[in-house]
Coordinates of C-alpha atoms in Angstrom, one line a residue:
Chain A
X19 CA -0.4 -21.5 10.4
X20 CA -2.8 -19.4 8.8
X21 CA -6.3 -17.8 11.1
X22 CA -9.5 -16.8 9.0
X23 CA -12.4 -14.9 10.3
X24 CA -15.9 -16.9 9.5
X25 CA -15.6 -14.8 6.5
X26 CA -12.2 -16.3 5.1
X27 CA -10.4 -13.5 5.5
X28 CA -7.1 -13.7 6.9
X29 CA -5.9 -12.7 10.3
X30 CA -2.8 -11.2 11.1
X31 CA -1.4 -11.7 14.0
X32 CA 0.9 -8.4 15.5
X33 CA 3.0 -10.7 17.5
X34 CA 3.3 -11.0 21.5
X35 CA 6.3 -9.0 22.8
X36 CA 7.7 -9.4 19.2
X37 CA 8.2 -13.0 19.5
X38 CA 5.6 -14.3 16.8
X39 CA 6.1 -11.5 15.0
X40 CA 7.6 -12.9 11.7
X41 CA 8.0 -9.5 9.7
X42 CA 11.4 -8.0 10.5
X43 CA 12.4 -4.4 10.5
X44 CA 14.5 -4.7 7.6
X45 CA 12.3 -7.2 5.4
X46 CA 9.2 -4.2 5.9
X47 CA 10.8 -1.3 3.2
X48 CA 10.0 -4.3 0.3
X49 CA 6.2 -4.7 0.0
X50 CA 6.5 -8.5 -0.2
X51 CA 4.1 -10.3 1.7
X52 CA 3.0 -6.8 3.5
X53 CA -1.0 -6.5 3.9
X54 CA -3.0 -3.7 3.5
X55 CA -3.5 -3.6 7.2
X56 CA -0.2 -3.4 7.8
X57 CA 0.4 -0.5 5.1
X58 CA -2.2 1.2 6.5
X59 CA -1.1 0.5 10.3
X60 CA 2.2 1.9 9.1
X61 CA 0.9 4.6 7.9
X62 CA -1.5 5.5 10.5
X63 CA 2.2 5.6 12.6
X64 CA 3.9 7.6 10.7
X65 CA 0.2 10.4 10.7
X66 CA 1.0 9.8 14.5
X67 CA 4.7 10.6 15.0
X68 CA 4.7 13.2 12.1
X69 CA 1.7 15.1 14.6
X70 CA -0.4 14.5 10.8
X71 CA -3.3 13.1 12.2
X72 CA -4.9 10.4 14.7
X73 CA -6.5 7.4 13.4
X74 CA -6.2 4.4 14.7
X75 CA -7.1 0.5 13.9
X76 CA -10.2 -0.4 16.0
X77 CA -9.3 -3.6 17.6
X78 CA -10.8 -7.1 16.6
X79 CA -14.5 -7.1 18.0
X80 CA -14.1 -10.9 20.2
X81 CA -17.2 -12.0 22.6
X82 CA -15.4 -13.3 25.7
X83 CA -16.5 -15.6 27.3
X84 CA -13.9 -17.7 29.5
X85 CA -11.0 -15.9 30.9
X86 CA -8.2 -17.9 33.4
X87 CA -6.0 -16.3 36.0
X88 CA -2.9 -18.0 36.1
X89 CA -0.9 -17.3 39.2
X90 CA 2.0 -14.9 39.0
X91 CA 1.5 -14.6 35.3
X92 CA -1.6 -12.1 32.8
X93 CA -4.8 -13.4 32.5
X94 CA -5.4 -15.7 29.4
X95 CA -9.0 -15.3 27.3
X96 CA -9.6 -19.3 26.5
X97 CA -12.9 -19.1 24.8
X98 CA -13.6 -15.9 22.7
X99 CA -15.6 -15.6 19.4
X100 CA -15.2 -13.7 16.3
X101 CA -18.1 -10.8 16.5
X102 CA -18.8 -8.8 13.2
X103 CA -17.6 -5.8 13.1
X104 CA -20.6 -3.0 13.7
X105 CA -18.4 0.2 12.2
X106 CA -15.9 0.6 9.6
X107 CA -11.8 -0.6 11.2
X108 CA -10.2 2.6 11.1
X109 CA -11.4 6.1 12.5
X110 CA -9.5 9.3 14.0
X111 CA -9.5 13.0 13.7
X112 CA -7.7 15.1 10.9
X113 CA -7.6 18.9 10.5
X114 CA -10.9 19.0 12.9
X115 CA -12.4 16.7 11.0
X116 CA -13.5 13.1 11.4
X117 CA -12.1 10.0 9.4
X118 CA -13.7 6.7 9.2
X119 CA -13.0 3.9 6.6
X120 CA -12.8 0.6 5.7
X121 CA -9.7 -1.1 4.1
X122 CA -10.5 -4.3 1.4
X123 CA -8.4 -6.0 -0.7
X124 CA -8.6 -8.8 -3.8
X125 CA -7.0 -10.9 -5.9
X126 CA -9.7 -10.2 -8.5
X127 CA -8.4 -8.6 -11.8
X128 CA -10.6 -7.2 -13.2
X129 CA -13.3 -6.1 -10.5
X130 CA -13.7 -5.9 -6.7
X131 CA -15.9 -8.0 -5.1
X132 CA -19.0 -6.3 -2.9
X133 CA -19.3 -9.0 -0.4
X134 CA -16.0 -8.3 1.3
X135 CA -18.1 -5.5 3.1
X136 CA -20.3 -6.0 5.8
X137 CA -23.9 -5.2 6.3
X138 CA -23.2 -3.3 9.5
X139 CA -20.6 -1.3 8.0
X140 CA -22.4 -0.2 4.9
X141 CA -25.0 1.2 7.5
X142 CA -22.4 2.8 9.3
X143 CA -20.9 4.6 6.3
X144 CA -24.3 6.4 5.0
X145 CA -24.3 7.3 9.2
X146 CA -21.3 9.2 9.1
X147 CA -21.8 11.1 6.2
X148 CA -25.1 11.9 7.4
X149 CA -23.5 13.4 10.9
X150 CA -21.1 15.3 8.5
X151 CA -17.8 13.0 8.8
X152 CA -15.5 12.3 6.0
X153 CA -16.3 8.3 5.0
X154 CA -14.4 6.3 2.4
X155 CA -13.0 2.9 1.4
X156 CA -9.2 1.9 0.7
X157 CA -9.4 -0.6 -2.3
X158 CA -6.6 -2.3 -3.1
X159 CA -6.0 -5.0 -6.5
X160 CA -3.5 -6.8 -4.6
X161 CA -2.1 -8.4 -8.0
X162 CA -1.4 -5.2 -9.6
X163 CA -0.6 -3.7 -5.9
X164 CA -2.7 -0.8 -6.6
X165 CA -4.7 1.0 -4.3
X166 CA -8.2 3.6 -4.6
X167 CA -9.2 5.6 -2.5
X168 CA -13.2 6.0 -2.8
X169 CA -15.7 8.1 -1.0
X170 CA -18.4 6.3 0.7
X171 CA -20.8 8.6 -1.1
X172 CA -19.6 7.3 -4.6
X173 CA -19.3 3.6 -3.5
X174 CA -22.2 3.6 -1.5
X175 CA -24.9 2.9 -4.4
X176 CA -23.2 -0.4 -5.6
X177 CA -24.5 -2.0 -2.7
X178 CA -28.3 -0.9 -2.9
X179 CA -27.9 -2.5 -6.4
X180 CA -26.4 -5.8 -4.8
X181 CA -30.4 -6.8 -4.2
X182 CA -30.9 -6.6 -8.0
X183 CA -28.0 -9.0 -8.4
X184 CA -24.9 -6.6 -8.3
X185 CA -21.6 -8.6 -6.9
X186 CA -18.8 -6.5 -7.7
X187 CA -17.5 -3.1 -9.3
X188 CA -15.5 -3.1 -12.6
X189 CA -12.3 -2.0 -11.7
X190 CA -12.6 0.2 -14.8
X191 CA -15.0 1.9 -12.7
X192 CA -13.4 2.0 -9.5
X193 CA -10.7 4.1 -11.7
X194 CA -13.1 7.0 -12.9
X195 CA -14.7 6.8 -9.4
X196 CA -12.0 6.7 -7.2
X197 CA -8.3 8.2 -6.9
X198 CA -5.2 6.3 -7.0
X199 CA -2.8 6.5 -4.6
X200 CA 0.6 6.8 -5.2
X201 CA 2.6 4.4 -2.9
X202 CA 5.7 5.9 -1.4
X203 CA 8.3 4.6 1.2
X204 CA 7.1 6.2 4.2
X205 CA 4.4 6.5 4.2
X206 CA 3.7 3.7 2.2
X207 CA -0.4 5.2 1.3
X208 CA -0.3 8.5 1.6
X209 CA -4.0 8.5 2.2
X210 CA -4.4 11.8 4.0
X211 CA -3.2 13.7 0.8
X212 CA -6.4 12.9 -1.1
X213 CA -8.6 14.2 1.6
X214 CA -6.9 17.2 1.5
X215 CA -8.8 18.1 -1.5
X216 CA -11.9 17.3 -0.6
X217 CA -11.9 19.1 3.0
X218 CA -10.7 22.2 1.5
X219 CA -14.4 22.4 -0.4
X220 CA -16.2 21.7 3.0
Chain B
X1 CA -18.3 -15.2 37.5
X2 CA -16.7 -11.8 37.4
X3 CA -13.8 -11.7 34.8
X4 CA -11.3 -8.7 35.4
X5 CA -8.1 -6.9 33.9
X6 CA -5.3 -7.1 34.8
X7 CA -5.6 -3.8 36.0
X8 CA -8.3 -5.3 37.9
X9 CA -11.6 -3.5 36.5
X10 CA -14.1 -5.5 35.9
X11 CA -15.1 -7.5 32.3
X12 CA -18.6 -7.2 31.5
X13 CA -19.7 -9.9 28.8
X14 CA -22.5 -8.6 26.4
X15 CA -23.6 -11.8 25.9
X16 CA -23.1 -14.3 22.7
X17 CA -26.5 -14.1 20.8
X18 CA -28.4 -12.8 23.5
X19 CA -27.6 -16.6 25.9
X20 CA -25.4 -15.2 28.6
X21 CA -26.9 -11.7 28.8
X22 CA -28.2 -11.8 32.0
X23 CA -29.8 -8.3 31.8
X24 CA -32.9 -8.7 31.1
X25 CA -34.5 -5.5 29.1
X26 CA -37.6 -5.0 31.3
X27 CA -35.0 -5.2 35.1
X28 CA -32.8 -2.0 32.6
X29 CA -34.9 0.9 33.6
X30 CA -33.4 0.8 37.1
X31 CA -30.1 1.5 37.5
X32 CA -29.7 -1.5 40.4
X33 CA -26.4 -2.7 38.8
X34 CA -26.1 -1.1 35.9
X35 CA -22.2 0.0 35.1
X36 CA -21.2 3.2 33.8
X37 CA -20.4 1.1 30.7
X38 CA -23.5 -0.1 30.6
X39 CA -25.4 3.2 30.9
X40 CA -23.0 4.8 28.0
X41 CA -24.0 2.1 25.5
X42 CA -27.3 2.4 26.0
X43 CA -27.3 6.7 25.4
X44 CA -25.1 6.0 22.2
X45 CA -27.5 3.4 21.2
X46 CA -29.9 6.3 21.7
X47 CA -28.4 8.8 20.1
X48 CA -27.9 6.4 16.8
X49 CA -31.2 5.5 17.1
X50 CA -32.5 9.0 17.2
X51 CA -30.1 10.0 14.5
X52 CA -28.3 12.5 16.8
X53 CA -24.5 11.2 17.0
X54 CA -22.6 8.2 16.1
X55 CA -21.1 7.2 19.0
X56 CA -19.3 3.6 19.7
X57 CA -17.4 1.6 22.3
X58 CA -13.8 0.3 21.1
X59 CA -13.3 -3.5 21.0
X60 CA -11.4 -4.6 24.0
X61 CA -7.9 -5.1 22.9
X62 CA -6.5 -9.0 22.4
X63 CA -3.8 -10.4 21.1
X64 CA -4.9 -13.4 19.6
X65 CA -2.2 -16.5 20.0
X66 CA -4.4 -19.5 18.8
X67 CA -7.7 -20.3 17.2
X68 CA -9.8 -23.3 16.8
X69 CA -11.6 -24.2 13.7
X70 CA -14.3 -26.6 14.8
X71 CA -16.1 -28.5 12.2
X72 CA -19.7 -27.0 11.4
X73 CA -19.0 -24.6 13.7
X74 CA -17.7 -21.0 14.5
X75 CA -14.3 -20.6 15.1
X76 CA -13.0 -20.1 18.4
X77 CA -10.1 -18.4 19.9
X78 CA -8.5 -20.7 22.6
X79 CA -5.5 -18.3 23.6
X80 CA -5.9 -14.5 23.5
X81 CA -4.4 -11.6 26.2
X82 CA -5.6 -8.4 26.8
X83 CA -3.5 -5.3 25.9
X84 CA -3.4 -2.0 27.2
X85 CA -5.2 0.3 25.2
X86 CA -3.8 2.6 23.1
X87 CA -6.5 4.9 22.4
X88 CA -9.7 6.4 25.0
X89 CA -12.8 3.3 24.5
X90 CA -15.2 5.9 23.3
X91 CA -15.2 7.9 19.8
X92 CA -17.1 8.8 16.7
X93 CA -18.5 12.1 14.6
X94 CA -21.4 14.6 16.3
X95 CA -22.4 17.3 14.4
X96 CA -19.7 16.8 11.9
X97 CA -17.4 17.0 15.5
X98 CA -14.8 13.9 16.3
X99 CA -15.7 13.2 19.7
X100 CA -13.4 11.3 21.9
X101 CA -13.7 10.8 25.3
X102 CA -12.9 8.0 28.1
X103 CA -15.0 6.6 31.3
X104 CA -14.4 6.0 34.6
X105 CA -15.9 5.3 37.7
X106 CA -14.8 5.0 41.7
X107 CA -16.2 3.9 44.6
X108 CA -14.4 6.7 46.2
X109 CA -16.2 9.7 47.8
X110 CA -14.3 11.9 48.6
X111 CA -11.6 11.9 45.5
X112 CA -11.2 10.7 42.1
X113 CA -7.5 8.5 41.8
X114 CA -5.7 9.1 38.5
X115 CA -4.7 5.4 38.2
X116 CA -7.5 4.9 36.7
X117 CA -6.4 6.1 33.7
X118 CA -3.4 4.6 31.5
X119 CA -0.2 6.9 29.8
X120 CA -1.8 5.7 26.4
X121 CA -5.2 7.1 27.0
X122 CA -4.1 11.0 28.6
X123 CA -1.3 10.9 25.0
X124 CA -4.2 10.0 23.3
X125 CA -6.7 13.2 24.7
X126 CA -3.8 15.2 24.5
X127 CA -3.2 14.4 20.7
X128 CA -7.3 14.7 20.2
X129 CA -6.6 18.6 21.4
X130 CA -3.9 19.2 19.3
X131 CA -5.7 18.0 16.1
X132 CA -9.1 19.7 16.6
X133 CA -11.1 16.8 18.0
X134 CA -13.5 17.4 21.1
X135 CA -11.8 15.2 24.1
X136 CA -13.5 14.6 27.3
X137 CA -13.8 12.1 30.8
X138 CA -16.8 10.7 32.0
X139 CA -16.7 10.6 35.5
X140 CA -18.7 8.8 38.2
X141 CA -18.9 8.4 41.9
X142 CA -20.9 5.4 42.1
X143 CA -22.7 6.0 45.7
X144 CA -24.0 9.0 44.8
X145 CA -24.8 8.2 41.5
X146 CA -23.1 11.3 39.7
X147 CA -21.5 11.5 36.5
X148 CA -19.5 14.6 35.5
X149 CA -18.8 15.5 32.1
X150 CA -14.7 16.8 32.3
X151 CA -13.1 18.6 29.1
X152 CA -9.7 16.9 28.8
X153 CA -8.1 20.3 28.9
X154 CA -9.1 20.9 32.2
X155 CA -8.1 17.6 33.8
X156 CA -4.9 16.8 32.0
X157 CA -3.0 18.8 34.1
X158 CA -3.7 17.0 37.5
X159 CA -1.9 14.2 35.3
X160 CA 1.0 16.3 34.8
X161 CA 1.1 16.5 38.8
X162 CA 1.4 13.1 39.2
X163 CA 5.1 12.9 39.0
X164 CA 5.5 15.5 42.0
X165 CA 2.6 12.9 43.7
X166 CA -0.7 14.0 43.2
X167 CA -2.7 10.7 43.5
X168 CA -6.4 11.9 42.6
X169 CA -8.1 14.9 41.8
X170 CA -10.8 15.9 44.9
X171 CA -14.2 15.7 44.2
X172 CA -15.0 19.4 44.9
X173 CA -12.3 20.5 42.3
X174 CA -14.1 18.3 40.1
X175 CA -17.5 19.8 40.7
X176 CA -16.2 23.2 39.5
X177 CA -13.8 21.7 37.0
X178 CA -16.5 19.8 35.3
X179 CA -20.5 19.5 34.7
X180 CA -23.0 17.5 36.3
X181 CA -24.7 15.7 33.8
X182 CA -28.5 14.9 35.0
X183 CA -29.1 11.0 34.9
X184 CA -32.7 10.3 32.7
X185 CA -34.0 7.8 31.7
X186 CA -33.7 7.5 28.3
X187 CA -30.8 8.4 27.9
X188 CA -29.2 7.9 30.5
X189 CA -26.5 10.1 30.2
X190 CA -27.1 12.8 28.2
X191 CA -23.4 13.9 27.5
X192 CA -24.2 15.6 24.4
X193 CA -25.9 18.2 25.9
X194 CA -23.1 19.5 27.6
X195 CA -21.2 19.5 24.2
X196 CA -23.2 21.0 22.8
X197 CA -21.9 24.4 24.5
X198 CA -18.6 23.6 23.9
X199 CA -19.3 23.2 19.5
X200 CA -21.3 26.4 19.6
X201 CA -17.8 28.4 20.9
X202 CA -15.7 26.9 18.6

C-alpha cells in the first residue's frame, strides 16, 4: 500500500523495529526502487560515521491531535494530520558552516517541475542565505537517475517568474546552472564534495 | 486532555488551523502557563520576524504505520508512534553560525536531573562541537522562573559522570556554569544575546 502527502507525493515508510521495512541490506547496493530520500538518508549516514558532517532529515511535520495509552504497551497517535513543511527537509553543520536543502525528484524528461516546492520553503531558502548559510536543492531526473545539485541563489529566480506563468526549468538549464553529481557506492550522492568548492571562496 | 511521551513530558498541540489552540494571543503576554516550549517559539518567531536568526523547532518524530484517505477530505494518519529523537529539537543558521541547542525544564529547585536528556541528543551536541557548530541547553527551573543559557561544552561532562552516578547537576554549579538569560517580553528569551559573546571569540 502506497501513502501520499495531500500533495501526491509518496511516503516512505522507515519501518517499525525493521518489521515493515521491505528494503533489505543486500537488495540496497542496486539503486532499484531506492528514493532520493533514502540516497540521501544514506548518505547523510555515512557524513555521520565517516565524522564528515551532521545533517540530518527533519522529521515529517504531523498535527496531533488524539493520542491513546494502551496499558503495558507505547502510546499510539490515532488522529494526526499532514502539516506543510515550513523549512527546507534536511539541515546540519559542515566545516562550521550551515547546510540546509531541499531534495525533489521527477519523472519529467525534459524539465523539472516548480510546484514540487513549497511556498514556505522557497521563503525559507532566500532566509538562509540572507543569515549567511549555504542553501541548495538536490534535483534528481529520476528516469535518467541523474542528480543536480543547485544553489538556492541560482534556482531561486525561477520561482518569482512562476507569477508570470513559469511551471518548470528546462533540464537543459538545470545542466548549465547546476553541477552533476556523480553517484558512487557509498556514498551514493557525494553531495558534500560540491560544496567544497564553494565554501573555500567564502 | 494532556497527551505525554513516553518518557512522560508533556505534548503540547499547536492547534489545527488555529480550532484547538486554546491560547488565545491577547492571555500570551503573561507567562501564566506558558511552557518553555512555548516561550522559545515565540523568540524564534521574533527573531525571523525581525530578520535576526532563523531558528526552528524539529517536528516531533513518528513513525507512521497507517493513513486514511477520506473522500474530499485531508488525509489522516490513524496509527503513528513517537520515536526517540535523534537530533537536539532546536537548530538553524545565526550570523552565518549553525546553532543547535536543546530545552529543558524541572520542577526541581534545588538540582537539575540529567534524565531529562536522551544518549541521542548529548551524541548529537557532542558531534555539533566537533564540526564547528555552536551547541547549547536551555535550562529552566520553572518556580523561579529562570532560564540559563549552558554551552554544551560545559555541561557534557556531568553526562560523562553519570555512569559513576551523578543524577543531576546542582543548581548553584549551574549558575556559574551557565548565564542567566533575563526573561522580556518580546522576546521572551533572548538567547542570542548570550551568543552573541561566544561568535565574537571565535
Amino acid at each position: 500500500m502506497t501513502f501520499r502527502y495531500p500533495n501526491g507525493k509518496k511516503y516512505v515508510p522507515k519501518g517499525i523495529l525493521g518489521k515493515t521495512n521491505s528494503v533489505k541490506k543486500d537488495e540496497r547496493f542496486s539503486n532499484r526502487g531506492m528514493t532520493l530520500e533514502e540516497d540521501i538518508n544514506e548518505t547523510n549516514e555515512y557524513y555521520l560515521t565517516h565524522k564528515i558532517a551532521v545533517i540530518h532529515k527533519k522529521p515529517t511535520p504531523l498535527q496531533i491531535v488524539n493520542v491513546h495509552y494502551p496499558k503495558r504497551s507505547a502510546a499510539v497517535v490515532t488522529e494526526a494530520y499532514f502539516k506543510k513543511p515550513s523549512t527546507t527537509d534536511y539541515n546540519g553543520v559542515y566545516k562550521g558552516k550551515y547546510i540546509d536543502f531541499e531534495a525533489k525528484e521527477t519523472k519529467n524528461k525534459t524539465s523539472f517541475p516548480l510546484k514540487n516546492f513549497h511556498d514556505h520553503q522557497i521563503t525559507h531558502m532566500k532566509r538562509v542565505i540572507d543569515h549567511g548559510g549555504v542553501a541548495f536543492t538536490l534535483l534528481r531526473f529520476t528516469i535518467f537517475d541523474e542528480v543536480f545539485l543547485v544553489y538556492a541563489e541560482d534556482i531561486l529566480p525561477y520561482f518569482n517568474e512562476q507569477k508570470s506563468g513559469r511551471k518548470s526549468i528546462p533540464k537543459k538549464e538545470i545542466e548549465q546552472l547546476g553541477t552533476r553529481i556523480p553517484l558512487g557506492f557509498h556514498p551514493r550522492i557525494d553531495y558534500l564534495k560540491i560544496i567544497d568548492k564553494m565554501i573555500e571562496n567564502m
